[in-house]
Coordinates of C-alpha atoms and ligand atoms in Angstrom, one line a residue:
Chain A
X1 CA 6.6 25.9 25.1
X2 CA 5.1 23.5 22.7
X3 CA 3.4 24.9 19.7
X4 CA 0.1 24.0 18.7
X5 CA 0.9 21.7 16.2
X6 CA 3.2 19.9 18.5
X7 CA 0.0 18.4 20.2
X8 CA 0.1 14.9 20.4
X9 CA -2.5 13.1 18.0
X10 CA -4.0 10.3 20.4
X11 CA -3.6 7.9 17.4
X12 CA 0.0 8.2 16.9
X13 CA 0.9 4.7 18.1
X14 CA -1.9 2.7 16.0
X15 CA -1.5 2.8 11.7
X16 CA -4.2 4.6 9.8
X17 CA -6.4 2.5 7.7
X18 CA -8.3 3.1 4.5
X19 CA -11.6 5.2 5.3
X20 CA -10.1 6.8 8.3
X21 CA -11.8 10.1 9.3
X22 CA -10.0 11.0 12.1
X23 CA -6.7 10.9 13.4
X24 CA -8.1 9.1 16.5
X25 CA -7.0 6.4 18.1
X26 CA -10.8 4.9 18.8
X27 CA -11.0 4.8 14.9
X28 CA -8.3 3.2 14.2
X29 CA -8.2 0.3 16.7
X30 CA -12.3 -0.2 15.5
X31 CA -11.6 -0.2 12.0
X32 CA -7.9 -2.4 12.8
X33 CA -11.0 -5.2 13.9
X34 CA -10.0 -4.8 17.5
X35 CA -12.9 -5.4 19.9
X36 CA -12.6 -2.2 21.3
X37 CA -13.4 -0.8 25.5
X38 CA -14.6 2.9 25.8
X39 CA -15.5 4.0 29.3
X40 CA -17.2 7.3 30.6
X41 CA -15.6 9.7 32.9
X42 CA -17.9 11.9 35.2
X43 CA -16.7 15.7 34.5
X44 CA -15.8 17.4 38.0
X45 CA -18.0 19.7 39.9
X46 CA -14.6 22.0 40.0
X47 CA -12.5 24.0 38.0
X48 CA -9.7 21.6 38.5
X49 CA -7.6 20.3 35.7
X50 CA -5.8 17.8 38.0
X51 CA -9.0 16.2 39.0
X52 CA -10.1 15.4 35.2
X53 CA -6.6 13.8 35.1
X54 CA -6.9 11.8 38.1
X55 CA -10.6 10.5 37.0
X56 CA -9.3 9.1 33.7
X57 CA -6.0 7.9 34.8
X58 CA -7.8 4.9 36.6
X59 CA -8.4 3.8 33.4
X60 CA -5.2 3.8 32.0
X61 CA -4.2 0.8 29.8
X62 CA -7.8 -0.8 29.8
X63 CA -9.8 1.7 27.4
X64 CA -9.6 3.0 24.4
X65 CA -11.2 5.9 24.2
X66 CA -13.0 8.0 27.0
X67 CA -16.4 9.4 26.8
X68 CA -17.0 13.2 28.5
X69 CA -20.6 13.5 29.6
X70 CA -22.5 16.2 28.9
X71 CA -24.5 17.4 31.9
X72 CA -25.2 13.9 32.4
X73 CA -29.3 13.6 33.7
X74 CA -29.1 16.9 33.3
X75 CA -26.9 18.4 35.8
X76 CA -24.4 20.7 35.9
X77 CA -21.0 19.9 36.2
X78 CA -17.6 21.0 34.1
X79 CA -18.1 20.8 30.3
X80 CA -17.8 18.2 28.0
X81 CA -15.2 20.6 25.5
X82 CA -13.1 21.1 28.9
X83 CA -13.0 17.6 29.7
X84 CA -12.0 16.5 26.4
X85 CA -9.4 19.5 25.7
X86 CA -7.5 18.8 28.8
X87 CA -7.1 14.8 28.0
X88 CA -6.0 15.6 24.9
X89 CA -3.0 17.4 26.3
X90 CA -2.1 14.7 27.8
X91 CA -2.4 12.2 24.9
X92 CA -5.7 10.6 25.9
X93 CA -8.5 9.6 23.3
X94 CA -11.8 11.5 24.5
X95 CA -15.1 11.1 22.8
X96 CA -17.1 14.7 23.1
X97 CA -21.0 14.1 24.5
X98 CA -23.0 16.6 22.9
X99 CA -26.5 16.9 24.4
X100 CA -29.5 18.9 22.0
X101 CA -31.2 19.8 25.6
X102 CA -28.5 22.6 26.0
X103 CA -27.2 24.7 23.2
X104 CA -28.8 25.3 19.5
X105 CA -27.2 24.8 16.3
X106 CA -25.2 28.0 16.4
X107 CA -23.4 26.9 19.7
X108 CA -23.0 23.5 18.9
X109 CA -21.3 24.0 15.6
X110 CA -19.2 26.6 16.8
X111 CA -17.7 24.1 20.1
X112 CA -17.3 20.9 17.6
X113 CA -15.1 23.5 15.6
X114 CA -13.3 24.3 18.8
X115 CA -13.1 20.7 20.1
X116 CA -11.7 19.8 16.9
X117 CA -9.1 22.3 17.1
X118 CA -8.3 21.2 21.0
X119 CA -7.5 17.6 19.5
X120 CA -10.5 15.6 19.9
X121 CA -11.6 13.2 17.8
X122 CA -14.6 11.5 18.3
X123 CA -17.7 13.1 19.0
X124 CA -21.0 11.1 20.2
X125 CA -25.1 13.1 19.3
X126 CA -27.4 12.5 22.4
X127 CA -30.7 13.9 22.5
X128 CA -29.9 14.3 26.4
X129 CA -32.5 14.2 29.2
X130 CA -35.0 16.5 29.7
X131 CA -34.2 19.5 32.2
X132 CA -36.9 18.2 34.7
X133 CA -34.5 15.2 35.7
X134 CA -31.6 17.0 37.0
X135 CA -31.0 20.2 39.6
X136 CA -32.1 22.9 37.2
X137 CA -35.6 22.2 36.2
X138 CA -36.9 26.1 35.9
X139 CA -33.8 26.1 33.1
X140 CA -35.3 26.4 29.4
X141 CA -34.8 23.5 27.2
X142 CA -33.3 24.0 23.9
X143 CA -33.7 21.2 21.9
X144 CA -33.0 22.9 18.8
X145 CA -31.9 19.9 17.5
X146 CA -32.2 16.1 18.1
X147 CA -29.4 13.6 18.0
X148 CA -30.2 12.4 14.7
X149 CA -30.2 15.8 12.6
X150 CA -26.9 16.5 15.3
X151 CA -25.6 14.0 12.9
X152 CA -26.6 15.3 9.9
X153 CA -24.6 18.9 10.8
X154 CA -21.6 17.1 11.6
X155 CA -21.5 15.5 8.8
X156 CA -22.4 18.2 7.1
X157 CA -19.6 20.3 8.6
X158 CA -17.0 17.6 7.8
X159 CA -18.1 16.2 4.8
X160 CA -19.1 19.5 3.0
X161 CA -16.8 21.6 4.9
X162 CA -19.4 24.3 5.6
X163 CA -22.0 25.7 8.2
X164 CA -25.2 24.4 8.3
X165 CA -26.1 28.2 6.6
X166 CA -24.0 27.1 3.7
X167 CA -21.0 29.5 4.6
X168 CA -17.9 27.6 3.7
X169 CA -15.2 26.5 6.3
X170 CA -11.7 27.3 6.1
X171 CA -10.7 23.3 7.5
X172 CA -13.2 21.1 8.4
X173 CA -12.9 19.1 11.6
X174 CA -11.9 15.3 10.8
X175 CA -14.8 14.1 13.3
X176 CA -15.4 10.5 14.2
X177 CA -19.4 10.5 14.5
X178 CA -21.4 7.9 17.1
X179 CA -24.6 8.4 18.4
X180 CA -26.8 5.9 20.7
X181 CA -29.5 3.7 21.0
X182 CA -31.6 1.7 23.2
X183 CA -32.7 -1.4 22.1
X184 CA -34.5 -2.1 25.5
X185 CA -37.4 0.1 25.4
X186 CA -40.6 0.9 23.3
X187 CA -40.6 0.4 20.7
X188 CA -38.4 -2.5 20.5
X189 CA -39.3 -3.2 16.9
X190 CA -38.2 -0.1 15.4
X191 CA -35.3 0.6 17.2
X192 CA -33.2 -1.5 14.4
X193 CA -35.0 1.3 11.8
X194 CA -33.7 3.6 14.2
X195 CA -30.7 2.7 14.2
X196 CA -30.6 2.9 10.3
X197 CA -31.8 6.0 10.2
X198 CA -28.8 7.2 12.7
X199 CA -25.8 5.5 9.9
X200 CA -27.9 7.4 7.3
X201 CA -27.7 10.3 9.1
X202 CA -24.0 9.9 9.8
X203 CA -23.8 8.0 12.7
X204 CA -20.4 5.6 12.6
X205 CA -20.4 4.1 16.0
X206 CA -22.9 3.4 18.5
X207 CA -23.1 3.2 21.7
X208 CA -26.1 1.4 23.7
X209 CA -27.4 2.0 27.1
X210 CA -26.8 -0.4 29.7
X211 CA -27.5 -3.9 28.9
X212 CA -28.9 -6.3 30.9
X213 CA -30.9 -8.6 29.1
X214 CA -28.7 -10.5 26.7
X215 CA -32.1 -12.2 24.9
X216 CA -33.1 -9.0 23.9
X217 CA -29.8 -8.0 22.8
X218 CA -29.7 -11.1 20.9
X219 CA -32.7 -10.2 19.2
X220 CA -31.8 -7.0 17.9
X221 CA -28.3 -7.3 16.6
X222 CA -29.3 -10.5 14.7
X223 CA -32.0 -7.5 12.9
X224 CA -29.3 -5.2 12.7
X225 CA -27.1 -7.7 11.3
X226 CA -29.6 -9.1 8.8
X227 CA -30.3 -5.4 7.6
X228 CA -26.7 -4.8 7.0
X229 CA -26.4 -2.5 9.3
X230 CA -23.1 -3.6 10.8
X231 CA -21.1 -3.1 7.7
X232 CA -21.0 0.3 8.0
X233 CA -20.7 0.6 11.7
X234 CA -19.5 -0.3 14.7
X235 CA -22.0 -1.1 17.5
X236 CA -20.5 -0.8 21.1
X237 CA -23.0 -2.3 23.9
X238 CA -23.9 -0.1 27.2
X239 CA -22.7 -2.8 30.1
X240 CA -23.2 -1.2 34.2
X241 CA -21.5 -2.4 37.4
X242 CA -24.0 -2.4 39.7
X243 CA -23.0 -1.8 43.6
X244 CA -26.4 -3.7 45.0
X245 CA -29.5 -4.6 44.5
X246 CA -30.6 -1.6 45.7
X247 CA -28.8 0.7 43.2
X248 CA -30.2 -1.8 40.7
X249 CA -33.6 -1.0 41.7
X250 CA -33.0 2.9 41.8
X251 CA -31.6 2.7 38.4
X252 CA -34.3 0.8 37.0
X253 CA -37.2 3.0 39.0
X254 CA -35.1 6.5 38.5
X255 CA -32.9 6.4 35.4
X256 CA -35.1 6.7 32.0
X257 CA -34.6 4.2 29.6
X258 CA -32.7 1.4 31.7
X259 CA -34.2 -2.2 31.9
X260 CA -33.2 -4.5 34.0
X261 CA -34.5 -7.9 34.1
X262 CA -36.2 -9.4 37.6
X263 CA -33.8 -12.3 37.6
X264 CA -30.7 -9.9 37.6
X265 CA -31.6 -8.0 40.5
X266 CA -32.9 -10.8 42.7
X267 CA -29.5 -12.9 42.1
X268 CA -27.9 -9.7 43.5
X269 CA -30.5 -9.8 46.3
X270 CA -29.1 -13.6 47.2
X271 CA -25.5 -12.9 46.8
X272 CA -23.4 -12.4 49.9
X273 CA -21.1 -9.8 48.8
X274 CA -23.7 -7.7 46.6
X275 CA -21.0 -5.7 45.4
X276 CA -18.6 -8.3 44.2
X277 CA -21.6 -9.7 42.8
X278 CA -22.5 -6.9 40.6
X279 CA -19.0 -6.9 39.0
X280 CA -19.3 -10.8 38.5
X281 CA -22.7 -10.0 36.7
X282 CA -20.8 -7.0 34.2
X283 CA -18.0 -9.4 33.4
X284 CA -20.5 -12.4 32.4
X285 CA -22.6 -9.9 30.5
X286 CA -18.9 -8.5 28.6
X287 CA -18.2 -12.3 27.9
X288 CA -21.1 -13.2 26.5
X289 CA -22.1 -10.1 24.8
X290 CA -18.3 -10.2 22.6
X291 CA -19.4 -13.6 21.4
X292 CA -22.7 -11.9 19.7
X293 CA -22.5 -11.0 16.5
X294 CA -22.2 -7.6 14.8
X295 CA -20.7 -6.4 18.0
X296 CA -17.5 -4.1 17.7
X297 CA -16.6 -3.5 21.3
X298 CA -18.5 -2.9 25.3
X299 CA -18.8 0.8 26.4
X300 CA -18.3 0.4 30.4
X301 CA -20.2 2.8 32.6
X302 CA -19.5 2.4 35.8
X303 CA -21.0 6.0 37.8
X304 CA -18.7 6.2 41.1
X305 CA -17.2 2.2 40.6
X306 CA -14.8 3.7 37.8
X307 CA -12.1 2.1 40.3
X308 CA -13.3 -1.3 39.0
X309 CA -13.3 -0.7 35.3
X310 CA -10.1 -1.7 35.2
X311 CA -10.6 -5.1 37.0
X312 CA -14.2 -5.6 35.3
X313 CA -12.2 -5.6 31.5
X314 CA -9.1 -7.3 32.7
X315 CA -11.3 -10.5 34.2
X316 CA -13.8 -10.6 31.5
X317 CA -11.1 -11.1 28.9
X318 CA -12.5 -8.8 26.0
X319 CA -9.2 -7.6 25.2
X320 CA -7.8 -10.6 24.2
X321 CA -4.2 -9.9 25.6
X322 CA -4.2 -6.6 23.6
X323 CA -3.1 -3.7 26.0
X324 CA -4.7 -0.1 25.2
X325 CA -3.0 3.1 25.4
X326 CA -1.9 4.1 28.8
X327 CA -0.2 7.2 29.8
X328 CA 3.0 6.4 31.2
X329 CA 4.0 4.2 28.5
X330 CA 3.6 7.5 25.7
X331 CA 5.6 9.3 28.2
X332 CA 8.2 5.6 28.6
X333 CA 8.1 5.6 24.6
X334 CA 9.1 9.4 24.1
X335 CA 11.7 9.1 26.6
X336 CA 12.9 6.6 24.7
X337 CA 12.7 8.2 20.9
Chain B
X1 CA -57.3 17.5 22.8
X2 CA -55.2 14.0 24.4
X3 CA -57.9 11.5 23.8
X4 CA -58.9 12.8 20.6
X5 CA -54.8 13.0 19.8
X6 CA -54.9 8.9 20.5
X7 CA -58.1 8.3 18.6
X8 CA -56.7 9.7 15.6
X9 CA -53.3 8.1 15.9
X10 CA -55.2 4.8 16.4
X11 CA -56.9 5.7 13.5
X12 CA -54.1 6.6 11.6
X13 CA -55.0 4.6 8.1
X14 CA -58.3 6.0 7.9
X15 CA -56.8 9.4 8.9
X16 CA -54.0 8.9 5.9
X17 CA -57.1 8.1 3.2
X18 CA -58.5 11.2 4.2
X19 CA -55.4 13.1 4.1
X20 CA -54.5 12.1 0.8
X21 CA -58.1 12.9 -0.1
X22 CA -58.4 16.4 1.3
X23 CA -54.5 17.6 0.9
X24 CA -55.1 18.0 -2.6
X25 CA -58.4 19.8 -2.7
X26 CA -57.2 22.1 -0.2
X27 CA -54.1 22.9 -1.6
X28 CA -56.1 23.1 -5.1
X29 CA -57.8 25.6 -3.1
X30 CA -55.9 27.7 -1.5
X31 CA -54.1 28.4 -4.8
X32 CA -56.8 29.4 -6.3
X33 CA -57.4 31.7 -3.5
X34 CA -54.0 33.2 -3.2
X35 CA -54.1 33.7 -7.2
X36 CA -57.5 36.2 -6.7
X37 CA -56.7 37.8 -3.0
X38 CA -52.9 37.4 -2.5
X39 CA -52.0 37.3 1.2
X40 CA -55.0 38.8 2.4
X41 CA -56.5 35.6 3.2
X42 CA -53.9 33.8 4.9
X43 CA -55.1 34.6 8.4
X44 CA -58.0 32.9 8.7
X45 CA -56.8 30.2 6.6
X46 CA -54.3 29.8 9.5
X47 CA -56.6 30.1 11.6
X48 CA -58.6 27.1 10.3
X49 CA -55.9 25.2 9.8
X50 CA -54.8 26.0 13.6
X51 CA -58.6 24.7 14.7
X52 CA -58.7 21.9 12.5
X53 CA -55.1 20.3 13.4
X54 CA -55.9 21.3 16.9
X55 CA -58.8 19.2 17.8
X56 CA -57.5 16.2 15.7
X57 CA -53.5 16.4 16.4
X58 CA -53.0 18.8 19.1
X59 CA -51.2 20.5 16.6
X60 CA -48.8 23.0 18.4
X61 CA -48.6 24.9 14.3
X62 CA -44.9 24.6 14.2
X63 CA -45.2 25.7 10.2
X64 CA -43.1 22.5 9.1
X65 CA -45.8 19.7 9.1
X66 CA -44.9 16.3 8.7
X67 CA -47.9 14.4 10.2
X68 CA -48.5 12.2 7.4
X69 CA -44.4 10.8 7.8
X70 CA -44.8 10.4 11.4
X71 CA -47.6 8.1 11.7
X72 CA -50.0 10.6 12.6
X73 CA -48.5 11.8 15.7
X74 CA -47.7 15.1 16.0
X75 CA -44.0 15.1 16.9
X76 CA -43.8 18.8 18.4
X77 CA -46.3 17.6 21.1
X78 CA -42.7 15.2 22.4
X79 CA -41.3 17.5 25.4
X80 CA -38.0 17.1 23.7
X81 CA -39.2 17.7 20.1
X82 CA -37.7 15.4 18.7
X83 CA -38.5 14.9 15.0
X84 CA -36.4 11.1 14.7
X85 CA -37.5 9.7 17.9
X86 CA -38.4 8.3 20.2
X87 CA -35.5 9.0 22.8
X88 CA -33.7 6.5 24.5
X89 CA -35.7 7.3 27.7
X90 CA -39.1 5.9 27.1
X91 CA -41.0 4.1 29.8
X92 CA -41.5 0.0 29.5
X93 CA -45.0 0.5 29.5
X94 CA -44.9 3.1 26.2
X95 CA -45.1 6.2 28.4
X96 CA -43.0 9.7 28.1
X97 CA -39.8 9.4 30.4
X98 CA -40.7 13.6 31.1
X99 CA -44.9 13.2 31.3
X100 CA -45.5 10.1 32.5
X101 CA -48.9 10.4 31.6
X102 CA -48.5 10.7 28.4
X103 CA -48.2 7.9 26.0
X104 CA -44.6 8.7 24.0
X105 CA -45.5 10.4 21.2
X106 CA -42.7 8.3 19.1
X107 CA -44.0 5.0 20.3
X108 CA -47.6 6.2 18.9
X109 CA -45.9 7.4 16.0
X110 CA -44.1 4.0 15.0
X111 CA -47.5 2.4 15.8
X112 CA -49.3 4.7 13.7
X113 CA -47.1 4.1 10.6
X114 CA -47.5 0.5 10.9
X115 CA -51.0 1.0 9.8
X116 CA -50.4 3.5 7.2
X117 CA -50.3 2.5 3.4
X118 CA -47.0 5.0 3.0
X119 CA -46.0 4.8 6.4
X120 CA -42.6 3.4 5.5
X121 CA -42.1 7.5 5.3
X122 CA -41.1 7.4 9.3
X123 CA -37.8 5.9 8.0
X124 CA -36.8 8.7 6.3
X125 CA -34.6 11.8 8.1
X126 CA -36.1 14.8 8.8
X127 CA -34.0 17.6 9.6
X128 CA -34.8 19.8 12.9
X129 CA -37.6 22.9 12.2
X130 CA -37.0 26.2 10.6
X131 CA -38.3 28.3 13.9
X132 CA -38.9 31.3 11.6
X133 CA -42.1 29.2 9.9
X134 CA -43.7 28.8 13.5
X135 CA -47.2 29.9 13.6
X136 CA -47.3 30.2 10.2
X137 CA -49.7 27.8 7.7
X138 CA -48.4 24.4 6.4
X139 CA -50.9 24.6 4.1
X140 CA -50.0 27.7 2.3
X141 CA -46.4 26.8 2.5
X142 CA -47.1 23.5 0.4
X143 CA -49.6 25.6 -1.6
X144 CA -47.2 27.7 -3.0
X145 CA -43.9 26.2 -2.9
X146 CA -45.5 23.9 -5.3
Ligands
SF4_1 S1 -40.4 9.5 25.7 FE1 -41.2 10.0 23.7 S2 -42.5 11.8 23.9 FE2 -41.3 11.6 25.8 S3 -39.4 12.9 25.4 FE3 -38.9 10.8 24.7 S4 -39.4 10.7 22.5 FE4 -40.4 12.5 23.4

C-alpha cells in the first residue's frame, strides 16, 4: 500500500514558478501564462467512488483543474471534500467549493485543513444560495460567514499559519484561493470594487457566472484592468452550453444571478438543431471572450452536457494546441519511469 | 419599518451629516453616564438605541454596527447576511434573489454610499460578526472601547 506521502501532487508534470502557493497544477499552468479551462463536475447523489471518477473522466485532457460543487442551488448531494479527496487519488486537479450557507467558521476551517491534507489544492469562497432555492427549505441557514471574510480565514490560515482564534497551526495548508463574481447584475458599477475588495481579501483567481453578454463583459474587465486589478489575479469567465431555448429561458427565469441577453435566446429559438446551436453559441462566446483583455482562462459549466465539454474547448481553440492533464497519460508516463 | 428603511437609504447624505453630528454627542454621553452609574444604565440605553435604529434602519441590533460604511443600509436585514455584498444572485431589476420584494439590501447599500461624503468606506473589508455582541448596544461598545 502506498503511504500518504506517496500521493501524487496533481502538479508534478508542470515546473513551479516564483510565488507559487500550492503544489497545484491550476497554479502553475495560470501563473506559466497558459490560458487556462476549469470545468465543474456535479457531485453524485450516491456513495459511489466510481461514479465521481466516471463524471470527471469525460473531461480528461481538456481541463485543468475541476471544480466540486457545494450543494449546488442548495441541494443535497455528496460533498465537496469527498469529491475532491477521491480525484486526488487519482491525480486529478480539483478545486474545493465552499459555500457560507452551510457550515460556520469552526467547520469550515477544520474541512480546508482536511482537504488540504487529502491533496487538494485550490479552494474557491461562495456565498452559496440561499436554502429556499433547493429541496431543503425548512433547513437553517448558517451564513456565519460570507465569501469575502471566507477569504480572509483562509488566508489567514495559510498565511499566518493559525486559527482564526489565534491558536497556532502545526502546517498550514498551501491553499490556492479564488472566489467569484458577477459582473451581470446590480450593481454593475461596483462589481469592479467588488472584485477589489475580494484580491484584498485574498482572492487569487476568479471565477464569473455564466456569460452571455460579451459588451458587458467588455465593459467590466476594461475597469478591472484599468484598476490594476489583473496584476494580481487571474480572472476566469463563467461560459454555459445551453441545450434550447427553453433551458435558456428556465435559467434566466429560475437560476439567480444569470443574464442572458434577448438576442441569444431568440437565435436559439430560429436555429434548427437548438442543441447544436447552443454549443455553437459557447464556442463563439470562448473565442471571443480569450481575445479580451485581462482574461486568464473560461470556466465551462455545462450541468448534464458535461459530454460536450470536451468538444466545446477542442472547437473553440482556447487551448492553443496545449493538451491538459489527462489520466491515462500519468498512468502511460509512470509506466514508463 | 421597509418604507422608512428606503427613505433613509435614499437619504443617506443627510442621514451621514446627522450621524456624524449625533455619534459624538451620544457617545460623549454615554461616557459620562457609564462614568456616574456603571452598567446600570445600559438597558434602556439599549433599548433606545433598539427603537431608534429600528424605525430608521430596521436595525435587527446585531451589536457590530457598521451603518455608516454600508451606505446606510443595514446589512443584517440581507437574508444571507452578508457584510461584503451584494451576492452574485441579485435580480436585474435590483431585487433580493430570496425576497423578491425586497430591494437588495447591497444594491441600496452601493447606492447609498455614492451619496455619502465618506462613503468610499463600503470599499473597505469587514470581517463577519462577533455573535456573542448580538443584542447588545453599538453605542456603548464604541463608548467605551474608545
Ligand atoms: S440579493 Fe442582496 S439582499 Fe438578497 S441575499 Fe443577495 S446580497 Fe442579500
Amino acid at each position: 500500500m502506498n503511504k500518504v506521502q506517496d500521493i501524487v501532487h496533481p502538479g508534478d508534470s508542470v515546473r513551479i514558478l516564483p510565488g507559487h502557493v500550492s503544489h497545484g497544477r491550476f497554479e502553475r499552468v495560470l501563473r506559466a501564462g497558459h490560458f487556462a479551462v476549469t470545468t465543474e463536475i456535479a457531485p453524485p447523489d450516491s456513495c459511489d467512488p466510481e461514479e465521481v471518477l466516471k463524471r470527471a473522466r469525460v473531461f480528461d485532457g481538456y481541463v485543468d483543474a475541476i471544480n466540486a460543487t457545494d450543494g449546488s442551488g442548495a441541494h443535497c448531494h455528496m460533498s465537496s471534500l469527498a469529491v475532491c479527496a477521491i480525484l486526488t487519488r487519482f491525480g486529478y486537479s480539483p478545486i474545493i467549493q465552499i459555500s457560507c450557507r452551510d457550515r460556520n467558521r469552526i467547520a469550515i476551517q477544520g474541512d480546508l485543513l482536511g482537504a488540504a491534507a487529502l491533496g487538494v489544492c485550490n479552494a474557491l469562497s461562495l456565498t452559496g444560495d440561499d436554502v429556499t432555492a433547493g429541496d431543503h427549505p425548512d433547513a437553517k441557514p448558517v451564513f456565519d460567514l460570507d465569501s469575502v471574510s471566507l477569504l480572509q480565514t483562509l488566508k489567514i490560515l495559510r498565511d499566518e499559519k493559525r486559527f482564526l482564534s489565534g491558536r497556532p497551526l502545526e502546517s498550514a495548508p498551501d491553499l490556492f484561493l479564488g472566489s467569484t463574481i458577477n459582473p451581470f447584475v446590480p450593481p454593475v458599477r461596483n462589481r469592479v470594487d467588488q472584485l477589489a475588495k475580494k484580491i484584498e481579501a485574498g482572492a487569487q483567481y476568479i471565477q464569473s457566472q455564466y456569460c452571455f453578454d460579451i459588451e458587458m463583459l467588455k465593459s467590466f474587465m476594461k475597469r478591472a484592468v484599468d484598476d490594476g486589478l489583473t496584476q494580481n489575479c487571474f480572472i476566469l469567465i463563467g461560459v454555459g452550453v445551453l441545450a434550447s431555448a427553453r433551458t435558456a429561458r428556465w435559467l434566466r427565469e429560475n437560476v439567480p444571478g444569470v443574464h442572458i441577453p434577448d438576442i441569444i435566446i431568440s437565435r436559439l429559438e430560429g436555429a434548427e438543431d437548438q442543441k447544436t446551436e447552443g454549443r455553437n453559441i459557447c464556442v463563439e462566446l470562448m473565442q471571443q471572450i480569450k481575445e479580451i483583455v485581462g482574461v486568464s482562462g473560461i470556466h465551462v459549466m455545462a450541468y448534464r452536457q458535461e459530454k460536450y465539454v470536451a468538444e466545446v474547448v477542442r472547437k473553440s481553440g482556447v487551448l492553443a494546441g496545449r493538451q491538459p492533464w489527462a489520466f491515462n497519460r500519468l498512468e502511460n508516463d509512470l509506466r514508463n519511469k | 419599518m421597509y418604507q422608512v428603511r428606503l427613505w433613509t437609504n435614499r437619504h443617506a447624505r443627510a442621514m451621514e451629516r446627522l450621524y456624524n453630528i449625533f455619534n459624538p454627542i451620544i457617545l460623549r454621553l454615554l461616557r459620562g453616564t457609564s462614568k456616574i452609574f456603571g452598567h446600570s444604565l445600559d438597558k434602556p440605553v439599549t433599548l433606545i438605541e433598539k427603537a431608534t435604529k429600528s424605525l430608521f434602519f430596521d436595525c435587527q441590533m446585531c451589536g457590530n454596527c457598521v451603518l455608516s460604511k454600508t451606505g446606510m443600509s443595514c446589512p443584517m436585514n440581507c437574508p444571507k447576511t452578508i457584510r461584503n455584498g451584494p451576492c452574485g444572485g441579485v435580480r436585474a431589476n435590483g431585487m433580493c434573489e430570496v425576497k423578491p420584494k425586497m430591494r437588495c439590501v447591497w444594491v441600496d447599500a452601493w447606492e447609498g454610499s455614492a451619496k455619502m461624503k465618506y462613503g468610499d468606506e463600503i470599499k473597505q473589508v469587514q470581517f463577519s460578526v462577533d455573535h456573542r455582541q448580538s443584542g447588545l448596544s453599538s453605542w456603548l461598545k464604541a463608548a467605551r472601547d474608545e
